[in-house]
Amino acid sequence: MKVSRPIVIQGVIQSIIVLLTLSGFALMVVEGQQAASLALFVLAALAI
């Protein structure tokens, strides 16, 4: 259990990052603001 716990936490964090990225992309499409696209690029950089 101690070995698998960091993997689970990393998976949850990665899932949250994906959700935030999709949310930022949706905001960029709907609102078309450069601020949303900038946030999307920041989230993409963090995902890497």
The first five atom37 places (N, CA, C, CB, O) and aatype in JSON, in Angstrom:
{
  "aatype": [12, 11, 19, 15, 1, 14, 9, 19, 9, 5, 7, 19, 9, 5, 15, 9, 9, 19, 10, 10, 16, 10, 15, 7, 13, 0, 10, 12, 19, 19, 6, 7, 5, 5, 0, 0, 15, 10, 0, 10, 13, 19, 10, 0, 0, 10, 0, 9],
  "atom_mask": [
    [1, 1, 1, 1, 1],
    [1, 1, 1, 1, 1],
    [1, 1, 1, 1, 1],
    [1, 1, 1, 1, 1],
    [1, 1, 1, 1, 1],
    [1, 1, 1, 1, 1],
    [1, 1, 1, 1, 1],
    [1, 1, 1, 1, 1],
    [1, 1, 1, 1, 1],
    [1, 1, 1, 1, 1],
    [1, 1, 1, 0, 1],
    [1, 1, 1, 1, 1],
    [1, 1, 1, 1, 1],
    [1, 1, 1, 1, 1],
    [1, 1, 1, 1, 1],
    [1, 1, 1, 1, 1],
    [1, 1, 1, 1, 1],
    [1, 1, 1, 1, 1],
    [1, 1, 1, 1, 1],
    [1, 1, 1, 1, 1],
    [1, 1, 1, 1, 1],
    [1, 1, 1, 1, 1],
    [1, 1, 1, 1, 1],
    [1, 1, 1, 0, 1],
    [1, 1, 1, 1, 1],
    [1, 1, 1, 1, 1],
    [1, 1, 1, 1, 1],
    [1, 1, 1, 1, 1],
    [1, 1, 1, 1, 1],
    [1, 1, 1, 1, 1],
    [1, 1, 1, 1, 1],
    [1, 1, 1, 0, 1],
    [1, 1, 1, 1, 1],
    [1, 1, 1, 1, 1],
    [1, 1, 1, 1, 1],
    [1, 1, 1, 1, 1],
    [1, 1, 1, 1, 1],
    [1, 1, 1, 1, 1],
    [1, 1, 1, 1, 1],
    [1, 1, 1, 1, 1],
    [1, 1, 1, 1, 1],
    [1, 1, 1, 1, 1],
    [1, 1, 1, 1, 1],
    [1, 1, 1, 1, 1],
    [1, 1, 1, 1, 1],
    [1, 1, 1, 1, 1],
    [1, 1, 1, 1, 1],
    [1, 1, 1, 1, 1]
  ],
  "atom_positions": [
    [[0.82, -1.2, 0.0], [0.0, 0.0, 0.0], [0.87, 1.26, 0.0], [-0.94, 0.0, 1.21], [0.54, 2.24, -0.67]],
    [[1.96, 1.24, 0.74], [2.82, 2.42, 0.8], [3.47, 2.7, -0.55], [3.9, 2.23, 1.86], [3.79, 3.84, -0.87]],
    [[3.65, 1.63, -1.36], [4.29, 1.81, -2.66], [3.3, 2.37, -3.67], [4.88, 0.49, -3.16], [3.66, 3.18, -4.52]],
    [[2.04, 1.93, -3.57], [1.05, 2.32, -4.57], [0.43, 3.69, -4.29], [-0.04, 1.28, -4.65], [-0.17, 4.3, -5.17]],
    [[0.58, 4.17, -3.06], [-0.06, 5.44, -2.69], [0.44, 6.61, -3.53], [0.19, 5.73, -1.23], [-0.4, 7.37, -4.03]],
    [[1.75, 6.81, -3.73], [2.22, 7.93, -4.58], [1.69, 7.83, -6.0], [3.75, 7.98, -4.61], [1.42, 8.84, -6.64]],
    [[1.54, 6.6, -6.5], [1.02, 6.42, -7.86], [-0.43, 6.89, -7.93], [1.13, 4.94, -8.3], [-0.83, 7.54, -8.89]],
    [[-1.21, 6.55, -6.9], [-2.61, 6.97, -6.87], [-2.71, 8.48, -6.79], [-3.35, 6.33, -5.68], [-3.51, 9.1, -7.5]],
    [[-1.89, 9.09, -5.92], [-1.9, 10.55, -5.77], [-1.51, 11.22, -7.09], [-0.94, 10.99, -4.63], [-2.11, 12.22, -7.49]],
    [[-0.5, 10.67, -7.76], [-0.05, 11.24, -9.03], [-1.16, 11.13, -10.07], [1.23, 10.53, -9.52], [-1.35, 12.04, -10.88]],
    [[-1.88, 10.01, -10.05], [-2.98, 9.82, -11.0], [-4.1, 10.82, -10.76], [0.0, 0.0, 0.0], [-4.68, 11.36, -11.71]],
    [[-4.4, 11.06, -9.48], [-5.45, 12.03, -9.15], [-5.05, 13.43, -9.59], [-5.75, 12.02, -7.64], [-5.85, 14.16, -10.17]],
    [[-3.8, 13.8, -9.32], [-3.3, 15.13, -9.71], [-3.34, 15.27, -11.23], [-1.85, 15.36, -9.17], [-3.71, 16.32, -11.76]],
    [[-2.94, 14.2, -11.93], [-2.93, 14.25, -13.39], [-4.36, 14.39, -13.93], [-2.27, 12.99, -13.97], [-4.59, 15.11, -14.9]],
    [[-5.31, 13.72, -13.28], [-6.71, 13.82, -13.7], [-7.23, 15.23, -13.5], [-7.58, 12.82, -12.92], [-7.94, 15.77, -14.34]],
    [[-6.85, 15.84, -12.35], [-7.28, 17.21, -12.08], [-6.69, 18.17, -13.12], [-6.85, 17.64, -10.66], [-7.38, 19.09, -13.58]],
    [[-5.42, 17.96, -13.48], [-4.77, 18.81, -14.48], [-5.49, 18.67, -15.83], [-3.28, 18.43, -14.63], [-5.69, 19.66, -16.53]],
    [[-5.86, 17.44, -16.18], [-6.58, 17.23, -17.44], [-7.92, 17.95, -17.42], [-6.79, 15.72, -17.69], [-8.3, 18.59, -18.4]],
    [[-8.64, 17.85, -16.3], [-9.94, 18.53, -16.19], [-9.77, 20.04, -16.29], [-10.63, 18.15, -14.86], [-10.56, 20.71, -16.95]],
    [[-8.74, 20.58, -15.63], [-8.5, 22.02, -15.68], [-8.13, 22.45, -17.1], [-7.38, 22.42, -14.7], [-8.54, 23.51, -17.57]],
    [[-7.36, 21.61, -17.79], [-6.96, 21.92, -19.16], [-8.18, 21.94, -20.07], [-5.93, 20.92, -19.68], [-8.32, 22.83, -20.92]],
    [[-9.06, 20.96, -19.91], [-10.29, 20.9, -20.72], [-11.18, 22.1, -20.41], [-11.05, 19.58, -20.47], [-11.81, 22.65, -21.31]],
    [[-11.23, 22.49, -19.14], [-12.03, 23.65, -18.75], [-11.47, 24.92, -19.38], [-12.07, 23.79, -17.2], [-12.22, 25.76, -19.88]],
    [[-10.14, 25.05, -19.37], [-9.51, 26.21, -19.98], [-9.75, 26.25, -21.47], [0.0, 0.0, 0.0], [-9.96, 27.32, -22.05]],
    [[-9.71, 25.07, -22.12], [-9.96, 24.99, -23.56], [-11.4, 25.37, -23.86], [-9.65, 23.57, -24.09], [-11.67, 26.06, -24.85]],
    [[-12.34, 24.92, -23.01], [-13.75, 25.25, -23.2], [-13.96, 26.76, -23.06], [-14.64, 24.48, -22.18], [-14.71, 27.37, -23.83]],
    [[-13.3, 27.37, -22.06], [-13.41, 28.81, -21.87], [-12.85, 29.55, -23.07], [-12.68, 29.25, -20.59], [-13.4, 30.57, -23.5]],
    [[-11.74, 29.03, -23.63], [-11.11, 29.67, -24.78], [-12.05, 29.63, -25.98], [-9.77, 28.99, -25.11], [-12.15, 30.6, -26.73]],
    [[-12.75, 28.5, -26.15], [-13.65, 28.35, -27.29], [-14.89, 29.22, -27.12], [-14.06, 26.88, -27.47], [-15.32, 29.9, -28.05]],
    [[-15.46, 29.19, -25.9], [-16.71, 29.92, -25.66], [-16.5, 31.43, -25.62], [-17.34, 29.46, -24.36], [-17.22, 32.19, -26.27]],
    [[-15.5, 31.85, -24.85], [-15.31, 33.29, -24.66], [-14.32, 33.89, -25.66], [-14.83, 33.56, -23.26], [-14.41, 35.07, -26.0]],
    [[-13.39, 33.06, -26.12], [-12.44, 33.54, -27.11], [-11.47, 34.57, -26.54], [0.0, 0.0, 0.0], [-10.99, 35.43, -27.27]],
    [[-11.19, 34.49, -25.25], [-10.3, 35.47, -24.63], [-8.87, 34.96, -24.61], [-10.77, 35.79, -23.21], [-8.63, 33.76, -24.5]],
    [[-7.92, 35.89, -24.73], [-6.52, 35.5, -24.7], [-6.1, 35.04, -23.31], [-5.64, 36.66, -25.16], [-5.17, 34.24, -23.17]],
    [[-6.79, 35.54, -22.28], [-6.46, 35.14, -20.9], [-6.73, 33.65, -20.72], [-7.28, 35.96, -19.88], [-5.95, 32.96, -20.06]],
    [[-7.82, 33.15, -21.29], [-8.16, 31.73, -21.18], [-7.13, 30.88, -21.9], [-9.57, 31.45, -21.74], [-6.71, 29.84, -21.41]],
    [[-6.71, 31.34, -23.09], [-5.73, 30.58, -23.85], [-4.37, 30.6, -23.14], [-5.59, 31.15, -25.28], [-3.63, 29.61, -23.18]],
    [[-4.05, 31.71, -22.5], [-2.8, 31.81, -21.75], [-2.81, 30.84, -20.57], [-2.57, 33.26, -21.25], [-1.81, 30.17, -20.3]],
    [[-3.94, 30.75, -19.88], [-4.08, 29.82, -18.76], [-3.95, 28.39, -19.27], [-5.43, 30.01, -18.04], [-3.37, 27.54, -18.6]],
    [[-4.49, 28.13, -20.48], [-4.4, 26.8, -21.07], [-2.94, 26.43, -21.34], [-5.22, 26.72, -22.37], [-2.52, 25.3, -21.08]],
    [[-2.18, 27.38, -21.86], [-0.76, 27.11, -22.13], [0.0, 26.85, -20.83], [-0.12, 28.29, -22.89], [0.88, 26.0, -20.79]],
    [[-0.34, 27.6, -19.77], [0.32, 27.4, -18.47], [0.01, 26.01, -17.93], [-0.13, 28.48, -17.46], [0.9, 25.33, -17.44]],
    [[-1.26, 25.6, -18.03], [-1.65, 24.27, -17.55], [-0.96, 23.19, -18.38], [-3.18, 24.1, -17.6], [-0.55, 22.16, -17.85]],
    [[-0.85, 23.43, -19.68], [-0.18, 22.45, -20.54], [1.3, 22.33, -20.16], [-0.32, 22.84, -22.04], [1.87, 21.24, -20.17]],
    [[1.9, 23.45, -19.84], [3.31, 23.44, -19.43], [3.49, 22.69, -18.11], [3.86, 24.88, -19.31], [4.47, 21.97, -17.92]],
    [[2.53, 22.87, -17.2], [2.59, 22.18, -15.91], [2.37, 20.68, -16.1], [1.54, 22.75, -14.94], [2.94, 19.87, -15.37]],
    [[1.54, 20.32, -17.08], [1.25, 18.91, -17.32], [2.51, 18.18, -17.8], [0.11, 18.75, -18.37], [2.69, 16.99, -17.55]],
    [[3.38, 18.93, -18.5], [4.64, 18.33, -18.98], [5.64, 18.28, -17.85], [5.22, 19.11, -20.19], [6.76, 17.81, -18.03]]
  ]
}
